[in-house]
PDB file of C-alpha atoms in Angstrom:
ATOM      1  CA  UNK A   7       0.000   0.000   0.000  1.00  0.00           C
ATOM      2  CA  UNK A   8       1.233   3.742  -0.849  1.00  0.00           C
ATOM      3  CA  UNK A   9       0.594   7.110   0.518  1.00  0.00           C
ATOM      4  CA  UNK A  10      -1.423   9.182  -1.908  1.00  0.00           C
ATOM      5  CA  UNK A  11      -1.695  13.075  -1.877  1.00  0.00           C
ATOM      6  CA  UNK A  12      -5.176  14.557  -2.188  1.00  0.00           C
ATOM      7  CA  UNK A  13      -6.357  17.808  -3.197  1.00  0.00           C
ATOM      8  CA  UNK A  14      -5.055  19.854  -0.579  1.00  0.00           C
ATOM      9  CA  UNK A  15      -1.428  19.638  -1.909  1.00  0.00           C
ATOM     10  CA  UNK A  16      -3.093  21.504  -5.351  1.00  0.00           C
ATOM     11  CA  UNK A  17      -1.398  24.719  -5.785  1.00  0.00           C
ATOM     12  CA  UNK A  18      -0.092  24.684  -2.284  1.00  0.00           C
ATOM     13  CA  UNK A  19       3.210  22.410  -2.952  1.00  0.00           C
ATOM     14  CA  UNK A  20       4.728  23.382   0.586  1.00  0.00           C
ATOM     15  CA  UNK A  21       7.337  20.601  -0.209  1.00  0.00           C
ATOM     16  CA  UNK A  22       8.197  19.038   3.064  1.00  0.00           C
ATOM     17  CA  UNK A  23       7.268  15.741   1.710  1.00  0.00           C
ATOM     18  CA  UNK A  24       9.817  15.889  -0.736  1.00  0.00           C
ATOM     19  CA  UNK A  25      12.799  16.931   1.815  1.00  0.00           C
ATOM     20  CA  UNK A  26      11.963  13.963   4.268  1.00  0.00           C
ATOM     21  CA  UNK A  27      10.990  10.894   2.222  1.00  0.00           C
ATOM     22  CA  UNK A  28      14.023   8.706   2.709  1.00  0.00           C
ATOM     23  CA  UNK A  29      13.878   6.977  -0.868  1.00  0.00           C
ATOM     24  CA  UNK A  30      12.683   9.970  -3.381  1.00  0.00           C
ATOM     25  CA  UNK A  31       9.554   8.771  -4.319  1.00  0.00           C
ATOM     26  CA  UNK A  32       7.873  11.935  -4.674  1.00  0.00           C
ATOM     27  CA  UNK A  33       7.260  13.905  -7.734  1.00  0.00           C
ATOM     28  CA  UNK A  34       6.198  17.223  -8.398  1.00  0.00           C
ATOM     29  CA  UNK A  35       4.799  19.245 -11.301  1.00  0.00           C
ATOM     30  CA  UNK A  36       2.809  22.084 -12.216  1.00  0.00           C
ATOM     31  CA  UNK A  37      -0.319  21.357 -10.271  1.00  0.00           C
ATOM     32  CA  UNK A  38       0.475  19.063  -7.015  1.00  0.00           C
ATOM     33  CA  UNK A  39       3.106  16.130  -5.591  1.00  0.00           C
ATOM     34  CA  UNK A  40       2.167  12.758  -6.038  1.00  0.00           C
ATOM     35  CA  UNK A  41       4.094   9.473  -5.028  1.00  0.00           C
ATOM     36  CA  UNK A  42       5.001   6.952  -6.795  1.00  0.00           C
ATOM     37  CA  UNK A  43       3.585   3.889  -5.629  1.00  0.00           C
ATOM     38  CA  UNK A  44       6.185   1.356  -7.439  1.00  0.00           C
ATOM     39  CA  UNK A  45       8.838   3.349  -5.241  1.00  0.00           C
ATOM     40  CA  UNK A  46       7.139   3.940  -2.038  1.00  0.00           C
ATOM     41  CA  UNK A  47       8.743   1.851   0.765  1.00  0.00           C
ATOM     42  CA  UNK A  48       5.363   3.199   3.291  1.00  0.00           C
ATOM     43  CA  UNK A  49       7.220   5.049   6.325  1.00  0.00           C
ATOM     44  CA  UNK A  50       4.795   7.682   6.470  1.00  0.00           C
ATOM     45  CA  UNK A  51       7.000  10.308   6.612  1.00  0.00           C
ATOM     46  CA  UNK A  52       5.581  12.440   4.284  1.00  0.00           C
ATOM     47  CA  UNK A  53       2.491  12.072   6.099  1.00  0.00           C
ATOM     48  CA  UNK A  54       3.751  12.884   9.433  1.00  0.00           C
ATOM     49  CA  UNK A  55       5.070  16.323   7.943  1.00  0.00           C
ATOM     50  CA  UNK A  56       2.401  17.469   5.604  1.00  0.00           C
ATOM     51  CA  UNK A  57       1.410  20.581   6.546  1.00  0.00           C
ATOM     52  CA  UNK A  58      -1.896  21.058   4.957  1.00  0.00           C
ATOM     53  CA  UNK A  59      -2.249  17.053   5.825  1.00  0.00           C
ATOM     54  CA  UNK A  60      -2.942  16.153   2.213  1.00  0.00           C
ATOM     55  CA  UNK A  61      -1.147  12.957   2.344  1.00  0.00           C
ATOM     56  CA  UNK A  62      -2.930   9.922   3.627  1.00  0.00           C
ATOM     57  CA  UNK A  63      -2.380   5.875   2.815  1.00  0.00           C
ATOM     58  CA  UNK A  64      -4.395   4.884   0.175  1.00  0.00           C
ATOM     59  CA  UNK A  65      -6.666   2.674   2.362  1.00  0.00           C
ATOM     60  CA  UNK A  66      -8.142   5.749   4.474  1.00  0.00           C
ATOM     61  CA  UNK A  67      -8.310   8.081   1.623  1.00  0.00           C
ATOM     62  CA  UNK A  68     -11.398   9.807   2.442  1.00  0.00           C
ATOM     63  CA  UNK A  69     -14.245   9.270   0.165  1.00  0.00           C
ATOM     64  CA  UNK A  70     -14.501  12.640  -1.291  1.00  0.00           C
ATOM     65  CA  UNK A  71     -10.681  12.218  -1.950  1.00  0.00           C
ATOM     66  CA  UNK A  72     -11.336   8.631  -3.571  1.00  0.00           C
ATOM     67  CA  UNK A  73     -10.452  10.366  -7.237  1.00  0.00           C
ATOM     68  CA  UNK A  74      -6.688  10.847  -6.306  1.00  0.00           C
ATOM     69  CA  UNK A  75      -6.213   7.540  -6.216  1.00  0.00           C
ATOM     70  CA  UNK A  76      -6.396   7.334  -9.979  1.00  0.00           C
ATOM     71  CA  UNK A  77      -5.120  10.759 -10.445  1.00  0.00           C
ATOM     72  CA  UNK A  78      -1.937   9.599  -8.868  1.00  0.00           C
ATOM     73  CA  UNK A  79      -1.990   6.326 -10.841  1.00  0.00           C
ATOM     74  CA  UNK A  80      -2.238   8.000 -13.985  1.00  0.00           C
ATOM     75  CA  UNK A  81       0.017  10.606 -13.531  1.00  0.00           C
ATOM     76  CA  UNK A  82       3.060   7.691 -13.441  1.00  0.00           C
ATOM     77  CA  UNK A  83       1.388   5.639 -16.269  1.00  0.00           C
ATOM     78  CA  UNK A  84       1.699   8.536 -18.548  1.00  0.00           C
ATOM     79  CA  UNK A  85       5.178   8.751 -17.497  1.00  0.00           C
ATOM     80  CA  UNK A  86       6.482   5.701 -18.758  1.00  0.00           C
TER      81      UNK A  86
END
């Protein structure tokens, strides 16, 4: 199971996430971060710093969040 940032991280991109995950698995671009799940070792650091608390595992995504899951999916299919 991965971590997977929700909406709150959209046009925020406060970037602690980035400095503490221990094996890079975060990306960002023009909109949000998102993590790739292929890379994610699930240590919940980004979590833990998140200060807009955007970042949840993909388990207790909240429903209204639920679309992220495939936003974050997509966004490393299209970059292979």
């Amino acid at each position: 199971m991965a971590f997977v940032i929700t909406s709150a991280c959209e046009n925020e991109k406060a970037g602690e996430c980035i400095e503490t995950c221990p094996v890079d698995c975060i990306v960002e671009d023009n909109t949000q971060m998102y993590i790739d799940p292929d890379v994610c070792i699930d240590c919940g650091a980004c979590e833990a710093v998140c200060p807009v608390e955007a970042i949840y595992p993909e388990d207790e995504v909240p429903e209204s969040e639920q679309k992220y899951i495939q936003i974050n999916r997509d966004f490393f299919k299209s970059r292979s």
